[in-house]
XYZ file of N, CA, C and O in Angstrom:
388
model
N 2.630 -5.299 -10.826
C 2.432 -5.416 -9.484
C 3.880 -5.351 -8.568
O 4.744 -6.103 -9.177
N 3.805 -4.661 -7.651
C 5.197 -4.536 -6.898
C 4.595 -4.923 -5.505
O 3.748 -4.157 -4.774
N 5.255 -5.977 -4.829
C 5.069 -6.441 -3.684
C 6.130 -6.075 -2.701
O 7.197 -6.522 -2.841
N 5.767 -5.196 -1.714
C 6.825 -4.574 -0.775
C 6.789 -5.393 0.512
O 5.902 -5.362 1.236
N 7.887 -6.305 0.633
C 8.061 -6.953 2.133
C 9.412 -6.622 2.863
O 9.441 -6.985 3.947
N 9.829 -5.608 2.177
C 11.228 -5.115 2.923
C 11.285 -3.563 2.674
O 10.915 -2.989 1.745
N 11.634 -2.862 3.787
C 11.708 -1.470 3.760
C 12.406 -0.859 2.473
O 11.979 0.068 1.950
N 13.420 -1.535 2.108
C 14.226 -0.914 0.950
C 13.587 -0.896 -0.437
O 13.747 -0.316 -1.100
N 12.523 -1.952 -0.391
C 11.978 -2.090 -1.716
C 10.900 -1.005 -2.010
O 10.559 -0.858 -3.146
N 10.752 0.029 -1.089
C 9.773 1.073 -1.118
C 10.560 2.075 -2.192
O 9.917 2.565 -3.019
N 11.779 1.878 -2.352
C 12.611 2.739 -3.556
C 12.276 2.317 -4.739
O 12.403 3.150 -5.874
N 11.575 1.166 -5.123
C 11.108 0.693 -6.364
C 9.785 1.447 -6.829
O 9.282 1.371 -7.928
N 9.137 2.094 -6.025
C 7.803 2.743 -6.422
C 8.248 4.012 -7.035
O 8.900 4.983 -6.703
N 7.437 4.151 -8.165
C 7.796 5.158 -9.279
C 7.354 6.634 -8.697
O 7.869 7.579 -8.615
N 6.008 6.628 -8.037
C 5.530 7.924 -7.591
C 6.209 8.239 -6.315
O 6.343 7.612 -5.245
N 6.742 9.530 -6.303
C 7.477 9.858 -5.108
C 6.506 10.167 -3.884
O 6.793 9.927 -2.880
N 5.265 10.538 -4.186
C 4.130 10.868 -3.276
C 3.722 9.550 -2.581
O 3.755 9.499 -1.505
N 3.516 8.479 -3.186
C 3.189 7.186 -2.885
C 4.497 6.576 -2.077
O 4.155 6.017 -0.956
N 5.506 6.851 -2.513
C 6.822 6.119 -1.992
C 6.928 6.892 -0.501
O 7.198 6.237 0.340
N 6.785 8.330 -0.477
C 6.678 8.760 0.875
C 5.827 8.440 1.836
O 6.112 8.197 3.009
N 4.626 8.326 1.265
C 3.611 7.919 2.146
C 3.699 6.507 2.610
O 3.458 6.251 3.923
N 3.981 5.558 1.791
C 4.337 4.135 2.289
C 5.479 4.262 3.170
O 5.389 3.464 4.359
N 6.597 4.972 3.053
C 7.798 5.058 3.902
C 7.153 5.329 5.347
O 7.800 4.883 6.446
N 6.507 6.501 5.371
C 6.001 6.867 6.660
C 5.160 5.836 7.375
O 5.252 5.651 8.638
N 4.297 5.321 6.507
C 3.417 3.960 7.234
C 4.183 3.098 7.713
O 4.046 2.448 8.753
N 5.361 2.702 6.991
C 6.245 1.338 7.530
C 6.920 1.989 8.827
O 7.123 1.239 9.887
N 7.385 3.307 9.066
C 8.080 3.788 10.063
C 6.988 3.638 11.334
O 7.548 3.223 12.385
N 5.747 3.961 11.029
C 4.868 3.981 11.919
C 4.474 2.566 12.488
O 4.267 2.265 13.493
N 4.509 1.706 11.483
C 4.202 0.229 11.903
C 5.318 -0.344 12.774
O 5.194 -1.108 13.702
N 6.675 0.048 12.310
C 7.707 -0.512 13.167
C 7.744 0.128 14.634
O 7.964 -0.832 15.460
N 7.290 1.242 14.773
C 7.339 1.851 16.053
C 6.063 1.177 16.843
O 6.158 0.789 17.770
N 4.749 1.103 16.320
C 3.782 0.645 16.870
C 3.823 -0.704 17.308
O 3.440 -1.164 18.373
N 4.406 -1.667 16.310
C 4.415 -3.011 16.659
C 5.786 -3.408 17.127
O 5.955 -4.689 17.525
N 6.623 -2.376 17.494
C 8.009 -2.856 17.880
C 8.754 -3.778 17.075
O 9.307 -4.964 17.605
N 8.785 -3.668 15.629
C 9.417 -4.584 14.820
C 10.366 -3.912 14.096
O 10.381 -2.717 13.917
N 11.324 -4.649 13.179
C 12.182 -3.939 12.358
C 12.052 -4.403 10.959
O 13.028 -4.209 10.136
N 11.083 -5.266 10.656
C 10.836 -5.790 9.273
C 9.137 -5.922 9.086
O 8.642 -6.159 10.002
N 8.871 -6.143 7.973
C 7.505 -6.348 7.586
C 7.050 -7.722 7.606
O 5.820 -7.948 7.726
N 7.999 -8.599 7.659
C 7.702 -9.913 7.464
C 6.702 -10.713 8.271
O 5.752 -11.511 7.694
N 6.570 -10.171 9.497
C 5.646 -10.830 10.414
C 4.145 -9.981 10.469
O 3.307 -10.545 11.014
N 4.277 -8.772 9.956
C 3.039 -8.103 10.128
C 2.137 -7.856 8.794
O 1.102 -7.572 8.781
N 2.905 -7.994 7.642
C 2.266 -7.402 6.443
C 3.173 -7.072 5.267
O 4.284 -7.144 5.361
N 2.499 -6.635 4.212
C 3.206 -6.258 3.126
C 2.293 -4.957 2.393
O 1.048 -4.759 2.857
N 2.921 -4.355 1.525
C 2.354 -3.263 0.570
C 2.334 -3.649 -0.821
O 3.364 -4.315 -1.303
N 1.139 -3.596 -1.395
C 1.163 -4.131 -2.825
C 0.625 -2.833 -3.679
O -0.412 -2.335 -3.359
N 1.487 -2.580 -4.590
C 1.246 -1.318 -5.581
C 0.826 -1.957 -6.954
O 1.733 -2.728 -7.596
N -0.279 -1.734 -7.389
C -0.773 -2.189 -8.624
C -0.623 -1.367 -9.616
O -0.684 -0.088 -9.246
N -0.533 -1.759 -10.861
C -0.544 -0.744 -12.138
C -1.997 -0.647 -12.508
O -2.787 -1.348 -12.194
N -2.227 0.381 -13.022
C -3.727 0.841 -13.320
C -4.209 -0.323 -14.270
O -5.481 -0.538 -14.151
N -3.382 -1.090 -14.994
C -4.077 -2.193 -15.723
C -4.326 -3.409 -14.884
O -4.955 -4.357 -15.477
N -3.867 -3.452 -13.732
C -4.242 -4.691 -12.879
C -5.351 -4.474 -12.022
O -5.365 -5.187 -10.938
N -6.505 -3.677 -12.297
C -7.612 -3.524 -11.433
C -8.375 -4.741 -11.184
O -8.944 -4.748 -10.182
N -8.153 -5.745 -11.971
C -8.879 -6.853 -11.666
C -8.339 -7.595 -10.483
O -8.917 -8.497 -9.743
N -7.160 -7.329 -10.044
C -6.505 -7.826 -8.809
C -7.024 -7.233 -7.582
O -6.541 -7.640 -6.436
N -7.855 -6.113 -7.691
C -8.186 -5.357 -6.397
C -9.691 -5.803 -6.239
O -10.597 -5.292 -7.039
N -9.798 -6.812 -5.402
C -11.256 -7.177 -5.104
C -11.715 -6.450 -3.910
O -11.473 -6.775 -2.782
N -12.546 -5.464 -4.095
C -13.259 -4.701 -2.863
C -13.855 -5.634 -1.943
O -14.033 -5.218 -0.715
N -14.490 -6.630 -2.430
C -15.292 -7.524 -1.377
C -14.268 -8.170 -0.498
O -14.866 -8.513 0.574
N -13.010 -8.268 -0.732
C -12.104 -8.959 0.021
C -11.227 -8.066 0.886
O -10.670 -8.318 1.962
N -11.748 -6.707 0.920
C -10.965 -5.646 1.774
C -11.803 -5.493 3.075
O -12.982 -5.363 3.130
N -11.025 -5.279 4.145
C -11.497 -5.016 5.500
C -11.800 -3.578 5.521
O -12.496 -2.940 6.276
N -10.982 -2.663 4.854
C -10.948 -1.283 4.810
C -10.843 -0.586 3.288
O -10.031 -1.456 2.523
N -11.537 0.145 2.987
C -11.531 0.753 1.686
C -11.546 2.331 1.673
O -12.520 2.739 2.397
N -10.700 2.902 0.895
C -10.790 4.379 0.686
C -10.205 4.914 -0.407
O -9.617 4.126 -1.355
N -10.501 5.961 -0.807
C -9.869 6.827 -1.850
C -8.908 7.658 -1.296
O -9.102 8.487 -0.485
N -7.530 7.495 -1.788
C -6.554 8.056 -0.953
C -6.056 9.184 -2.024
O -5.481 8.852 -3.130
N -5.866 10.376 -1.501
C -5.446 11.460 -2.585
C -4.160 11.964 -2.173
O -3.965 12.395 -0.857
N -3.145 11.783 -2.921
C -1.770 12.244 -2.443
C -1.334 13.409 -3.744
O -0.919 12.831 -4.673
N -1.422 14.448 -3.299
C -1.074 15.737 -4.274
C -1.949 15.598 -5.484
O -3.193 15.536 -5.235
N -1.561 15.481 -6.542
C -2.357 15.296 -7.685
C -2.546 13.805 -8.140
O -3.306 13.542 -9.312
N -2.255 12.920 -7.252
C -2.658 11.422 -7.613
C -3.672 10.979 -6.741
O -3.802 11.313 -5.543
N -4.386 9.924 -7.109
C -5.450 9.377 -6.414
C -5.194 7.824 -6.541
O -4.849 7.217 -7.471
N -5.242 7.044 -5.233
C -5.413 5.458 -5.336
C -6.642 5.071 -4.624
O -7.079 5.776 -3.657
N -7.155 3.972 -5.005
C -7.924 3.067 -4.349
C -7.119 2.323 -3.562
O -6.024 1.609 -3.883
N -7.379 2.479 -2.014
C -6.517 1.930 -1.057
C -7.453 0.897 -0.367
O -8.339 1.378 0.172
N -7.030 -0.266 -0.266
C -7.676 -1.353 0.686
C -6.681 -2.099 1.440
O -5.491 -2.313 1.184
N -7.121 -2.629 2.508
C -6.526 -3.485 3.513
C -7.212 -4.765 3.340
O -8.349 -4.908 3.722
N -6.353 -5.727 3.122
C -6.931 -7.273 3.060
C -6.239 -8.005 4.092
O -4.951 -8.141 4.160
N -7.064 -8.444 4.998
C -6.536 -9.202 6.243
C -6.284 -10.687 5.592
O -7.231 -11.337 5.239
N -5.006 -11.194 5.948
C -4.894 -12.413 5.460
C -4.982 -13.425 6.582
O -5.400 -14.559 6.452
N -4.428 -13.001 7.838
C -4.794 -13.844 8.920
C -4.584 -12.896 10.130
O -4.070 -11.737 9.938
N -4.707 -13.286 11.400
C -4.366 -12.637 12.505
C -3.136 -12.202 12.538
O -1.948 -12.774 12.554
N -2.982 -10.796 12.499
C -1.410 -10.212 12.512
C -0.790 -9.999 11.202
O 0.374 -9.476 11.303
N -1.363 -10.429 10.093
C -0.853 -10.187 8.789
C -1.849 -9.611 7.701
O -3.041 -10.177 7.805
N -1.436 -8.440 7.260
C -2.435 -7.870 6.192
C -1.579 -7.141 5.050
O -0.431 -6.993 5.142
N -2.432 -7.051 3.931
C -1.775 -6.277 2.575
C -2.546 -5.137 2.481
O -3.641 -5.080 2.678
N -1.579 -4.183 2.437
C -2.125 -2.670 2.197
C -1.958 -2.621 0.470
O -0.822 -2.783 -0.051
N -3.075 -2.519 -0.179
C -3.057 -2.590 -1.594
C -3.471 -1.094 -2.205
O -4.363 -0.517 -1.814
N -2.749 -0.752 -3.218
C -2.749 0.579 -3.846
C -2.981 0.293 -5.300
O -2.257 -0.207 -6.029
N -4.220 0.943 -5.761
C -4.622 1.160 -7.151
C -4.598 2.252 -7.688
O -5.601 3.093 -7.344
N -3.865 2.794 -8.622
C -4.022 4.268 -9.055
C -5.284 4.205 -9.899
O -5.712 3.456 -10.700
N -6.123 5.541 -9.551
C -7.254 5.866 -10.127
C -7.245 7.228 -10.735
O -6.578 8.095 -10.131
N -7.978 7.299 -11.785
C -8.111 8.662 -12.197
C -9.417 9.341 -11.681
O -10.482 8.728 -11.702
N -9.303 10.560 -11.104
C -10.294 11.170 -10.414
C -11.065 12.280 -11.390
O -10.135 13.067 -11.823
N -12.166 12.337 -11.652
C -12.850 13.024 -12.761
C -13.464 14.202 -11.869
O -14.130 13.872 -11.022
N -12.921 15.519 -12.122
C -13.540 16.366 -11.592
C -14.859 16.942 -12.103
O -14.853 17.224 -13.535
N -15.847 17.318 -11.517
C -17.077 17.679 -11.889
C -17.190 19.135 -11.906
O -16.670 19.822 -11.139
């Protein structure tokens, strides 16, 4: 599990597509909430495929399958309290029919 609480920690994300996506989200959050750090508004959690048990869909306020190029993630937003949330990403394999 990688918990991103600072903008610089995005560089530890292995996937360049997810790294770029989260970097853009952080920039948008900084602008929208007029902040310069994530400490007060939330964090990003990137799970490994083996950490699926840490992704509890029942706890999510929002849930989607996020497709980035050839990668897919189960993406959920878990509200911790007013004004603080965790964006959680779990890689999934999409089976084409």
